[in-house]
CSV table of C-alpha atoms and ligand atoms in Angstrom, one decimal:
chain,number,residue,atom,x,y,z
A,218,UNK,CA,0.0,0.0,0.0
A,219,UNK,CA,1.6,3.4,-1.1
A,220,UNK,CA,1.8,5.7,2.3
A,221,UNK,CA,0.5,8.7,3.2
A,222,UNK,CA,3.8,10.8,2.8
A,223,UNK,CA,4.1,14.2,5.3
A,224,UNK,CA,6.5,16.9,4.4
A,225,UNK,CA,7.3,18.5,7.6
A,226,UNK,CA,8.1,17.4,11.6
A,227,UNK,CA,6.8,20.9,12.7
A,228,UNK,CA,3.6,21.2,14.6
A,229,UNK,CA,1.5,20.9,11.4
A,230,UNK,CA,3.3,17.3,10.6
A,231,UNK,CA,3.0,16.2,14.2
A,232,UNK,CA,-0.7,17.1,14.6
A,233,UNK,CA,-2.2,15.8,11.5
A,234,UNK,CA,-0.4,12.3,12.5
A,235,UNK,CA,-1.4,12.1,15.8
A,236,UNK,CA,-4.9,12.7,14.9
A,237,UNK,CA,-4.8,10.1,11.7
A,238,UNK,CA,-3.9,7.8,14.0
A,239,UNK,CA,-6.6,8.2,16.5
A,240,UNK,CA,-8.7,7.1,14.0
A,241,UNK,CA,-6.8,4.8,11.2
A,242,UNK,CA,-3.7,2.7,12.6
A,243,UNK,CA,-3.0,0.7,9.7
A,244,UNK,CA,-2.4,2.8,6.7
A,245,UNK,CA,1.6,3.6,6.7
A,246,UNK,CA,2.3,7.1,7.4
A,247,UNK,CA,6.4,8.4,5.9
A,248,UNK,CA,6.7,11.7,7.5
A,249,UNK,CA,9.9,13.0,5.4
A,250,UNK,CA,12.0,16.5,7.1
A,251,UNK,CA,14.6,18.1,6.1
A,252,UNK,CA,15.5,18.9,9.7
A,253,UNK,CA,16.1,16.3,12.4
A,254,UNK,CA,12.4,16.1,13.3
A,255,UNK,CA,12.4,15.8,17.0
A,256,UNK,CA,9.7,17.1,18.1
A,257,UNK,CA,9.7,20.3,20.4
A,258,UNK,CA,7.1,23.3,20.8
A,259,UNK,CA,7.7,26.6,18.2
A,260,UNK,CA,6.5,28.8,20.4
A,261,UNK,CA,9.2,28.0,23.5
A,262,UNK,CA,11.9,29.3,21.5
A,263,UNK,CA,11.2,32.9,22.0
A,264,UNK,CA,10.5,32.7,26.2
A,265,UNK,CA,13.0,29.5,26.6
A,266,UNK,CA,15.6,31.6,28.7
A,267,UNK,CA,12.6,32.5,30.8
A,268,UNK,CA,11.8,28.8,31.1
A,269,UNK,CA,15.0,27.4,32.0
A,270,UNK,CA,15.5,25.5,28.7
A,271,UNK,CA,17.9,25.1,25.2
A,272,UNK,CA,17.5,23.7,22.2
A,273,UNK,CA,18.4,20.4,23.7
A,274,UNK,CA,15.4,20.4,26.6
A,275,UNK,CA,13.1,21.9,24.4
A,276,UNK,CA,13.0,18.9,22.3
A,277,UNK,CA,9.8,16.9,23.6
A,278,UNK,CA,10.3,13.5,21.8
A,279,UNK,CA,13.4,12.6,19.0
A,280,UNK,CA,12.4,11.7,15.7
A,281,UNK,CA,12.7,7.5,16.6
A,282,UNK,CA,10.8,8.2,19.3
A,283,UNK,CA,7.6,9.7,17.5
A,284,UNK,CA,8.1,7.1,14.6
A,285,UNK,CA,7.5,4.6,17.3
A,286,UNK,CA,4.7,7.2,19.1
A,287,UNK,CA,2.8,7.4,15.3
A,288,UNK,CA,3.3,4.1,13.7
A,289,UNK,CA,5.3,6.1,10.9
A,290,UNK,CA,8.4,5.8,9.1
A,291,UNK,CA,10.3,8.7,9.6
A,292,UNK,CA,13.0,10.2,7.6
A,293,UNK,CA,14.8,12.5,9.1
A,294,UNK,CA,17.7,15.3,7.7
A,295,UNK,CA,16.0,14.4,4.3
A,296,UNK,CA,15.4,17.3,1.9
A,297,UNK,CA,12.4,16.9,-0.7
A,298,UNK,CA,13.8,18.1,-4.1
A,299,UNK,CA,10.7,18.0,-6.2
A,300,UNK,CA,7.4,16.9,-6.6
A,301,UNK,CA,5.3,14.6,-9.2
A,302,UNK,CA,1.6,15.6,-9.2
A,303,UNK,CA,1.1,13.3,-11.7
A,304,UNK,CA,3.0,10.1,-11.0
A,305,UNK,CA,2.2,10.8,-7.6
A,306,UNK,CA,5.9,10.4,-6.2
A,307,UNK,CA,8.4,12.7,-3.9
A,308,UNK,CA,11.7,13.1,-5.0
A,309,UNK,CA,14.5,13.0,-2.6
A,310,UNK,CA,18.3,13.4,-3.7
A,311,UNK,CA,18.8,9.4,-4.9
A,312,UNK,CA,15.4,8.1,-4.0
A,313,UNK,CA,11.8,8.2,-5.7
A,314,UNK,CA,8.7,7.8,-2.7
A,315,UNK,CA,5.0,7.3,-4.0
A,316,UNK,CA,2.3,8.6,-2.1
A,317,UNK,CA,-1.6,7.7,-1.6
A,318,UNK,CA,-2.0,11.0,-0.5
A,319,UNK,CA,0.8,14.1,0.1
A,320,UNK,CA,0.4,16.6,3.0
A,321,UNK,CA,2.2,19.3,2.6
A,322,UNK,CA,3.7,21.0,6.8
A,323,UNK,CA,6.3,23.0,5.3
A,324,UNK,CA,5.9,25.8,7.7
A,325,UNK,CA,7.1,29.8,6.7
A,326,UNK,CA,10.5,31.0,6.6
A,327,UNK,CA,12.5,34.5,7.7
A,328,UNK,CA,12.0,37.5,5.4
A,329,UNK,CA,15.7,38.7,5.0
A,330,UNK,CA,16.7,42.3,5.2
A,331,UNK,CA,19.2,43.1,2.5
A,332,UNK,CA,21.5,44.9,4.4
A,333,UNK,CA,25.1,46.3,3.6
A,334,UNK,CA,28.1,45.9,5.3
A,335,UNK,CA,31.2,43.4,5.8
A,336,UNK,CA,29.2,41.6,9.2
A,337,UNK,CA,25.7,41.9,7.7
A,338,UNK,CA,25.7,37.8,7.0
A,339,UNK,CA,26.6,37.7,10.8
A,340,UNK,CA,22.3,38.8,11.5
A,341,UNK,CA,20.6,35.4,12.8
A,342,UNK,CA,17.2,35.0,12.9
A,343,UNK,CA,15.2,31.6,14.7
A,344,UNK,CA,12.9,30.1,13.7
A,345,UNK,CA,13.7,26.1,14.4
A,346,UNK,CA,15.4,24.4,17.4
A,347,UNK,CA,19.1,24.8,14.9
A,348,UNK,CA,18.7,28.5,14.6
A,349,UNK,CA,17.6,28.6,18.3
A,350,UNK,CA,21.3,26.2,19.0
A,351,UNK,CA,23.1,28.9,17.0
A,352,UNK,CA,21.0,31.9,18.9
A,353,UNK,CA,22.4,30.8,22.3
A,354,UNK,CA,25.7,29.9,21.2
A,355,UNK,CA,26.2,33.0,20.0
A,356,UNK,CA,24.6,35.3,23.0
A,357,UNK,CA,26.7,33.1,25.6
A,358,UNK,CA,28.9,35.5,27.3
A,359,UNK,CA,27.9,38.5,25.1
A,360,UNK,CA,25.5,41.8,26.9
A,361,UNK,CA,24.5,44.1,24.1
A,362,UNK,CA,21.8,42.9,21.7
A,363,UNK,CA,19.9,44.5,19.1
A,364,UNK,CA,16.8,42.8,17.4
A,365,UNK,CA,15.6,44.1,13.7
A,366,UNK,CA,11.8,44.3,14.2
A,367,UNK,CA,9.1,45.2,16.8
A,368,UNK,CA,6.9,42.6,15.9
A,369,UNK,CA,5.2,40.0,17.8
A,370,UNK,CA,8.5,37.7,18.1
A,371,UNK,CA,10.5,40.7,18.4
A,372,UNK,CA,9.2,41.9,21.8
A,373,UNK,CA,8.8,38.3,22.7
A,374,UNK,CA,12.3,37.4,22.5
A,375,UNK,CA,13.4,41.1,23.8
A,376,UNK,CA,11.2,40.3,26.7
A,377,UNK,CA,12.9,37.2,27.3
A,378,UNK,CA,16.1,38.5,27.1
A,379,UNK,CA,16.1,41.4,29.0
A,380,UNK,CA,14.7,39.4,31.8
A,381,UNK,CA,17.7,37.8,31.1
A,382,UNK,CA,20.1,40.4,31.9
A,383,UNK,CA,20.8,41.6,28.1
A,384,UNK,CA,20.9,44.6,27.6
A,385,UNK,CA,18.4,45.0,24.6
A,386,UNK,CA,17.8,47.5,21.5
A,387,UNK,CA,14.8,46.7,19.0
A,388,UNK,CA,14.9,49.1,15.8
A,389,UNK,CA,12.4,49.2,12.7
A,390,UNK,CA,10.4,51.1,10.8
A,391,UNK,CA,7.2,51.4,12.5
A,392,UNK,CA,5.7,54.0,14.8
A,393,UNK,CA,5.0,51.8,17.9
A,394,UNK,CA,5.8,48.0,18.3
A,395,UNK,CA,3.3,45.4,16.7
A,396,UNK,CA,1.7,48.5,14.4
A,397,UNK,CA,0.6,46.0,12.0
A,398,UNK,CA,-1.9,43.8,15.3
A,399,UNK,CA,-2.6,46.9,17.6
A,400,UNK,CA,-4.0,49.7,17.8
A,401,UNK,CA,-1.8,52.7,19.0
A,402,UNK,CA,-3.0,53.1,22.5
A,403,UNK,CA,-2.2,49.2,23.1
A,404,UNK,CA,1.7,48.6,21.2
A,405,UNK,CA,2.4,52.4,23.2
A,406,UNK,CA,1.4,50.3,26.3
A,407,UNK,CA,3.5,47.5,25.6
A,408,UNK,CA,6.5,49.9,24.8
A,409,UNK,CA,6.2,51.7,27.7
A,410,UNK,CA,6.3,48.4,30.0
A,411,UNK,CA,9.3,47.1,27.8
A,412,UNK,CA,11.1,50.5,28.3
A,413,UNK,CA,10.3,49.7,32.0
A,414,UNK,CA,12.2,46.8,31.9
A,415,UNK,CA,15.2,48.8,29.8
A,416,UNK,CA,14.5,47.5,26.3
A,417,UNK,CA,15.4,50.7,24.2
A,418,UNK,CA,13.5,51.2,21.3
A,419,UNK,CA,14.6,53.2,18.3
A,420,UNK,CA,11.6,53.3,16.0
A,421,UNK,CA,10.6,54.6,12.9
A,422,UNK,CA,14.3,53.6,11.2
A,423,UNK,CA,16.0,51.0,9.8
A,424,UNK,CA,18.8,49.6,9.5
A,425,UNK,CA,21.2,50.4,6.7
A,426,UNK,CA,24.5,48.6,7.1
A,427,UNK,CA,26.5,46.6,10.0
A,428,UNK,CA,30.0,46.2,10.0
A,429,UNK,CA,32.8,44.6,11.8
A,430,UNK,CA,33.7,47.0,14.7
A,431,UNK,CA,37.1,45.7,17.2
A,432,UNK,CA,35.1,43.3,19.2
A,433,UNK,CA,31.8,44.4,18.3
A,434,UNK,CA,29.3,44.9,15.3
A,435,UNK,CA,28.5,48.2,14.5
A,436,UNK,CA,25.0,49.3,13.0
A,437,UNK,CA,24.4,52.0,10.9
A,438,UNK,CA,20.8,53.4,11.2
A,439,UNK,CA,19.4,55.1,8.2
A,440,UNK,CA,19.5,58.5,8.5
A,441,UNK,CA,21.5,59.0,11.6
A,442,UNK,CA,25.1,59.3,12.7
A,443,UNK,CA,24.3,57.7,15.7
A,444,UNK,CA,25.9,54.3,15.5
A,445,UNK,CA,24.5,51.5,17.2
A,446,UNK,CA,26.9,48.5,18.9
A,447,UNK,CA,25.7,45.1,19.2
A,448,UNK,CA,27.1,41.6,20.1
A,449,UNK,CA,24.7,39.8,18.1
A,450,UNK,CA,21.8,40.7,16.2
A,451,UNK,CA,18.5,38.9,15.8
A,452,UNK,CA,16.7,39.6,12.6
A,453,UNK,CA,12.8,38.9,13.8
A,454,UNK,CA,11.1,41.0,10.5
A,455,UNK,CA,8.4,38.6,10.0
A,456,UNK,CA,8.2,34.8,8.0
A,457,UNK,CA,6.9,34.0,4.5
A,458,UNK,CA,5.0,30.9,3.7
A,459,UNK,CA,7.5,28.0,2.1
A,460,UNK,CA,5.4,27.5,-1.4
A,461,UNK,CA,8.8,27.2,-3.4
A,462,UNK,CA,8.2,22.9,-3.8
A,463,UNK,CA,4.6,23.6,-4.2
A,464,UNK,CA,4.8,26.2,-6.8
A,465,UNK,CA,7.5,24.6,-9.1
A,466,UNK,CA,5.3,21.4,-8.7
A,467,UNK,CA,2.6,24.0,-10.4
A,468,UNK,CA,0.7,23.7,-7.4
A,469,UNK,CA,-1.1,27.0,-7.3
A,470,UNK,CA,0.1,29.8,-4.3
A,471,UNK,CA,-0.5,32.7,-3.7
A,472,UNK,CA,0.8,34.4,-0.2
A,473,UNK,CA,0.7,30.5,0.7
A,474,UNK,CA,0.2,27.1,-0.9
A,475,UNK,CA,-3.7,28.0,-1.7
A,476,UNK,CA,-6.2,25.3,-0.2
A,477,UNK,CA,-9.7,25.4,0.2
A,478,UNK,CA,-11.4,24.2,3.4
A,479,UNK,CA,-10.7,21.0,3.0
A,480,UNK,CA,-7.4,21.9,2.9
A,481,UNK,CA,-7.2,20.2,-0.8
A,482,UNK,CA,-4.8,22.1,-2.9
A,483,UNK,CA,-4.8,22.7,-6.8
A,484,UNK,CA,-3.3,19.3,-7.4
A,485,UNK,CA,-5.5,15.9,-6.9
A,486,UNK,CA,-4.8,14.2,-3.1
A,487,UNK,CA,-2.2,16.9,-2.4
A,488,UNK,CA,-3.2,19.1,0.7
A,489,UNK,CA,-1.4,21.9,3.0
A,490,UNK,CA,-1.6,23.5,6.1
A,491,UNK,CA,0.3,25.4,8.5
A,492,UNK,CA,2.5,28.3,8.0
A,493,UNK,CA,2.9,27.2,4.4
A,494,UNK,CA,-1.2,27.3,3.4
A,495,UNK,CA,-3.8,29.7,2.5
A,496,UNK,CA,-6.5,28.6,3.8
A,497,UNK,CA,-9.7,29.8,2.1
A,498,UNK,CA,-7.9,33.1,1.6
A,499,UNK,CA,-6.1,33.5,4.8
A,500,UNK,CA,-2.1,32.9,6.3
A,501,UNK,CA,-3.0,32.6,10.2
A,502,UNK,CA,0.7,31.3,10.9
A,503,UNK,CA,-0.4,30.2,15.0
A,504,UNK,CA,-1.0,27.1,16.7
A,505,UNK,CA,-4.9,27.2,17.0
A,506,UNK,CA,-5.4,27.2,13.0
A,507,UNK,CA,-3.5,24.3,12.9
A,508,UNK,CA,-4.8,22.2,15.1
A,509,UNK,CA,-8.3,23.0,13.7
A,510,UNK,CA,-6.9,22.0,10.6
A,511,UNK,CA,-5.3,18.6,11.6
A,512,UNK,CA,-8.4,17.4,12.6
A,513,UNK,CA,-10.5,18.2,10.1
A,514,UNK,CA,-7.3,17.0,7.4
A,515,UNK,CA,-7.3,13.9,9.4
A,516,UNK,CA,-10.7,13.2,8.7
A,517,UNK,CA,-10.0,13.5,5.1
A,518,UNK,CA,-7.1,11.8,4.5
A,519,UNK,CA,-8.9,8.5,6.5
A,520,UNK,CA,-11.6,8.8,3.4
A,521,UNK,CA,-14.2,11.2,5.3
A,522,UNK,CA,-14.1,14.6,3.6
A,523,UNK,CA,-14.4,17.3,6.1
A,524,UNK,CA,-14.4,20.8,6.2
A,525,UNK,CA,-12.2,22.8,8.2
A,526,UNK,CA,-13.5,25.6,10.3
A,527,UNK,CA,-11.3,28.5,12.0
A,528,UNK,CA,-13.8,30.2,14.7
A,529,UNK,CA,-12.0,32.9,16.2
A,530,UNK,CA,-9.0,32.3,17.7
A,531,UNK,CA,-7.3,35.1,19.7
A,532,UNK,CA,-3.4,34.9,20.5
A,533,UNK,CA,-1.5,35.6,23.3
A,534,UNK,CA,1.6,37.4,22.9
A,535,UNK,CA,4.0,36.1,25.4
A,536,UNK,CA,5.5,39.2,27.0
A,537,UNK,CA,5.3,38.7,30.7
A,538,UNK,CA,6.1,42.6,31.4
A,539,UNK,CA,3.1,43.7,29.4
A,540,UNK,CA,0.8,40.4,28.5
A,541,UNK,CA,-1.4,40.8,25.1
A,542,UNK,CA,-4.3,38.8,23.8
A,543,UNK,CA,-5.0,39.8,20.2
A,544,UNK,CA,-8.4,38.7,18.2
A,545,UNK,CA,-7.5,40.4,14.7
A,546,UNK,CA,-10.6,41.3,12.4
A,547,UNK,CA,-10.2,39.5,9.6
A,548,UNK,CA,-10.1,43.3,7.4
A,549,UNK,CA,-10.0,46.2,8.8
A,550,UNK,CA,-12.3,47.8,6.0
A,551,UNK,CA,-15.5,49.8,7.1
A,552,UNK,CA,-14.9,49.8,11.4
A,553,UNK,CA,-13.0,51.1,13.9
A,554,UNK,CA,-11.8,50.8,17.2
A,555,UNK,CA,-13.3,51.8,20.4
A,556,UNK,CA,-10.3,52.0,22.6
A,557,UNK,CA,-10.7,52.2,26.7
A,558,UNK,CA,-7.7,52.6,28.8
A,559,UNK,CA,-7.0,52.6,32.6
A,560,UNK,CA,-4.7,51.6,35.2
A,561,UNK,CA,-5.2,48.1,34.1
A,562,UNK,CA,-4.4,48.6,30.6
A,563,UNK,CA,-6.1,49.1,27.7
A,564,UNK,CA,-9.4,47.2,26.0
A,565,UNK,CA,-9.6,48.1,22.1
A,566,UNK,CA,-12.3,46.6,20.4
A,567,UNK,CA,-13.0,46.9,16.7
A,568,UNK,CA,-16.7,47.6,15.6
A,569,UNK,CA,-18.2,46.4,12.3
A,570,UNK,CA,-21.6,47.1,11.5
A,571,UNK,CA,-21.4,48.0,15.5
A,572,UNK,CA,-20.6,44.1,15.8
A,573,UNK,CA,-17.4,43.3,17.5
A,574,UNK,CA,-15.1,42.0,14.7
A,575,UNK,CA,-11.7,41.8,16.9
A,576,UNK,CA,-10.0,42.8,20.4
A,577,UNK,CA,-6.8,43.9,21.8
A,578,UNK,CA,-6.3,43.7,25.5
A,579,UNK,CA,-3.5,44.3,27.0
A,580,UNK,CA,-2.1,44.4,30.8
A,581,UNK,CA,-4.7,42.9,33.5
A,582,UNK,CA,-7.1,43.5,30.8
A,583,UNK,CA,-6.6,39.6,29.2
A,584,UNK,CA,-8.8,38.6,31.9
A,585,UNK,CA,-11.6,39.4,29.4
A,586,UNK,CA,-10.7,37.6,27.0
A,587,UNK,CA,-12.7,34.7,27.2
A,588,UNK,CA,-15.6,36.8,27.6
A,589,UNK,CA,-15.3,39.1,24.7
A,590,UNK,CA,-14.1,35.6,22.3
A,591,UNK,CA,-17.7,34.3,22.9
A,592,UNK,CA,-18.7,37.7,20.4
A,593,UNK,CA,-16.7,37.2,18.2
A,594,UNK,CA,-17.8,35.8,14.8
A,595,UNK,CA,-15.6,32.9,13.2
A,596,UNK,CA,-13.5,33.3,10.2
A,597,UNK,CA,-15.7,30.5,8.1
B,672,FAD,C1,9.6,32.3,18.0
B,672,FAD,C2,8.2,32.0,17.6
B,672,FAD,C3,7.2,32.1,18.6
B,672,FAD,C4,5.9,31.7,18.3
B,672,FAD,N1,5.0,31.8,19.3
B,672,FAD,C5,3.7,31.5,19.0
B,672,FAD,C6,2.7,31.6,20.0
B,672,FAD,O1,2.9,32.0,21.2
B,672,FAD,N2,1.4,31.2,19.7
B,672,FAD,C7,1.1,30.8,18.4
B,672,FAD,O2,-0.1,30.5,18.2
B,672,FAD,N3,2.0,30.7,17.4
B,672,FAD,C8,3.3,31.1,17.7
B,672,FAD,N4,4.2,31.0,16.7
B,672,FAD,C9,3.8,30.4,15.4
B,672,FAD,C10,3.8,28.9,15.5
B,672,FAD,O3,4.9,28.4,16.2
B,672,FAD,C11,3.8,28.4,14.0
B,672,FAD,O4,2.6,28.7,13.5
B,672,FAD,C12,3.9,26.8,14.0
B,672,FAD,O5,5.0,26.3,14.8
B,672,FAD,C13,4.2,26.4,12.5
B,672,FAD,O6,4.3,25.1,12.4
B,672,FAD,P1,4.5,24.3,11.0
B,672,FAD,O7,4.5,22.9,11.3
B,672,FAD,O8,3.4,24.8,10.1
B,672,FAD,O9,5.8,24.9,10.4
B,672,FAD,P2,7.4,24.5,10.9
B,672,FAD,O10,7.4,24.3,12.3
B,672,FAD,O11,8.2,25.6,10.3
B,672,FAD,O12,7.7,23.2,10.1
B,672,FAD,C14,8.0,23.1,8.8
B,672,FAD,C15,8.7,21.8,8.5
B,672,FAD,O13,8.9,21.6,7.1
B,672,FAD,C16,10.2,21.0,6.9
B,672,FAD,N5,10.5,21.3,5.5
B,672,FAD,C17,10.4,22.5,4.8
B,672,FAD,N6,10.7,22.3,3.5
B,672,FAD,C18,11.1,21.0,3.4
B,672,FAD,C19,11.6,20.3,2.3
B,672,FAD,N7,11.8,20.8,1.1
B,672,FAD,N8,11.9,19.0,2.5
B,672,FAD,C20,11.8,18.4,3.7
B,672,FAD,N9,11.3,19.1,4.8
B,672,FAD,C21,11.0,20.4,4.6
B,672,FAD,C22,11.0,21.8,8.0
B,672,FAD,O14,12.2,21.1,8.2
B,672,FAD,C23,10.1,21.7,9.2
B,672,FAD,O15,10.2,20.4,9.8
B,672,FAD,C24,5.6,31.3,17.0
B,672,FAD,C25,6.6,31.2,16.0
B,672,FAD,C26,7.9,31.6,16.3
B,672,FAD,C27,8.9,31.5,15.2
């Protein structure tokens, strides 16, 4: 019997096997990664130093161990080349696999800054347990970081770091941090208790080159003199769906390998989800999409066609100094945001048709969340 072949040992992969095999044991399962698929948690990397752990602790189970966990076969440190829609096969570097059914978990991977200089390849950026490895190798016994981008894993990791004793700088382009998920009132919050903690912020910039300084690197901000000294520096600018196999298979994407809400893509018994898929129009690169959609493609794949539905999910941004739950609207078109603030922080809600569309809380504030998630309408 030809296996169901996964691409991926991320959360996407891992999900969508454990729930096939809550309800088929005997169709084989070949989970093929390019990395060493042990399996660990995506979202410990940026509070790990918080938590006591390193890439080694943060691995939950090695790859022999979830083969043995799944009933799978798993390939490990094994790069897909290509794919065949039409014969239906994989292609690794000396090897041919045919699959029933193909499940793409590729996941998302860092936007890169082009940036000049003679130390700019020295900017690291994590987003897997190997970049996180090379993160701490590199901060151990250094004080002075500086992370490109004040986005969600931005402040996450400059929370955790500070915390840490690091003395921490966060530069980019926008106004206030997460511009692009909150409204003003609540990223000026989450500044303010960052700056608290002595995260320095240097906003509305970029920056332009980094060079080799004595025993330092030295940063170059666009338009300023100023020059900015780091140990290491984190590049955390955001992550791009991996549609590269998917689109020279002519699999159709778009921001993401497009799916519908069975999570079928263009080509016949190929599917996606994760950070890699567009689901139904929409990249929601967190965990709660995908374990909607692991059930629902594990239905599927065991011959039961089933819809996946994404009710609202709201996300907590893990900054301990300032916590944030954020229900995005899914546009931001026709509404606005009715923002109240106090000594507990502030509670923005966004108004559509004066129905709630999406929330912002921030500070003792979360404590609604629950609450206000009940109004909220799902995304389909
Ligand atoms: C630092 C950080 C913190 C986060 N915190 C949160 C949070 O608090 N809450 C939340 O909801 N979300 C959070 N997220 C997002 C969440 O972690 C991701 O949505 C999720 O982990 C993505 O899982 P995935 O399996 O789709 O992708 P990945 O985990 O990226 O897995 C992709 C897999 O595909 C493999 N692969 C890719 N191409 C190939 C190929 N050609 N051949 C073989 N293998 C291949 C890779 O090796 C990898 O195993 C965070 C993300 C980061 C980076």
């Amino acid at each position: 019997m030809k296996p169901i072949v996964i691409i991926g040992s991320g959360i996407s992969a891992y999900s969508v096997a454990r729930e096939f095999r809550k309800i088929n044991e005997k169709t084989p399962l070949h989970i093929i990664s390019m990395d060493s698929a042990d399996n660990y948690s995506k979202p410990m990397l940026s509070n790990a130093l918080a938590n006591s752990k390193n890439a080694t602790n943060l691995v939950m189970a090695e790859s022999a161990k979830m083969a043995e966990q799944l009933s799978a076969k798993i390939s490990a440190n094994t790069l897909v080349h290509a794919i065949d829609t039409e014969k239906q096969t994989v292609n690794l570097a000396s090897e041919v696999i045919p699959y029933s059914k193909l499940v793409l978990a590729l996941g998302a991977k860092p936007i890169r800054l082009s940036i000049n200089g003679d130390a700019a390849e020295q900017v690291l950026a994590v987003n897997n347990l190997t970049d996180y490895a090379k993160f701490r190798k590199a901060i151990k016994g250094k004080k002075d970081i500086v992370i490109l981008g004040p986005g969600l894993i931005g402040c996450e990791f400059a929370n955790d770091l500070v915390q840490n004793k690091f003395n921490v700088t966060v530069v980019g382009p926008d106004k206030y941090p997460l511009e692009r998920m909150l409204p003003q009132a609540a990223g000026r919050h989450l500044q303010s208790e960052l700056e608290n903690l002595g995260i320095k912020f240097k906003l509305e910039t970029t920056v332009e080159a980094i060079n080799f300084s004595e025993s330092q690197l030295q940063l170059q901000l666009a338009d300023e003199v100023f020059l900015l000294k780091a140990d290491v520096v984190l590049s955390a600018i955001g992550l791009k769906s991996e549609v590269f196999l998917a689109s020279e298979a002519n699999i159709i994407v778009n921001k993401g390998i497009v799916v519908d809400k069975t999570l079928q893509t263009s080509a016949e018994n190929v599917y996606a989800l994760g950070d890699c898929a567009e689901v139904n129009g929409l990249v929601l690169p967190y965990i709660m999409p995908i374990m909607n959609s692991a059930r629902a493609l594990a239905q599927t794949l065991s011959g039961n066609i089933t819809e996946v539905s994404y009710p609202a999910m709201p996300v907590v941004i893990k900054t301990p100094a300032c916590p944030i739950a954020v229900a995005s609207p899914a546009n931001e078109s026709d509404g606005e945001w009715q923002i109240d603030e106090n000594d507990e922080g502030v509670k923005a809600c966004f108004y559509q048709s004066e129905n709630l569309t999406g929330f912002v809380l921030t500070g003792e504030r979360v404590s609604e969340k629950q609450s206000l998630t009940k109004d909220l309408p799902a995304y389909f």
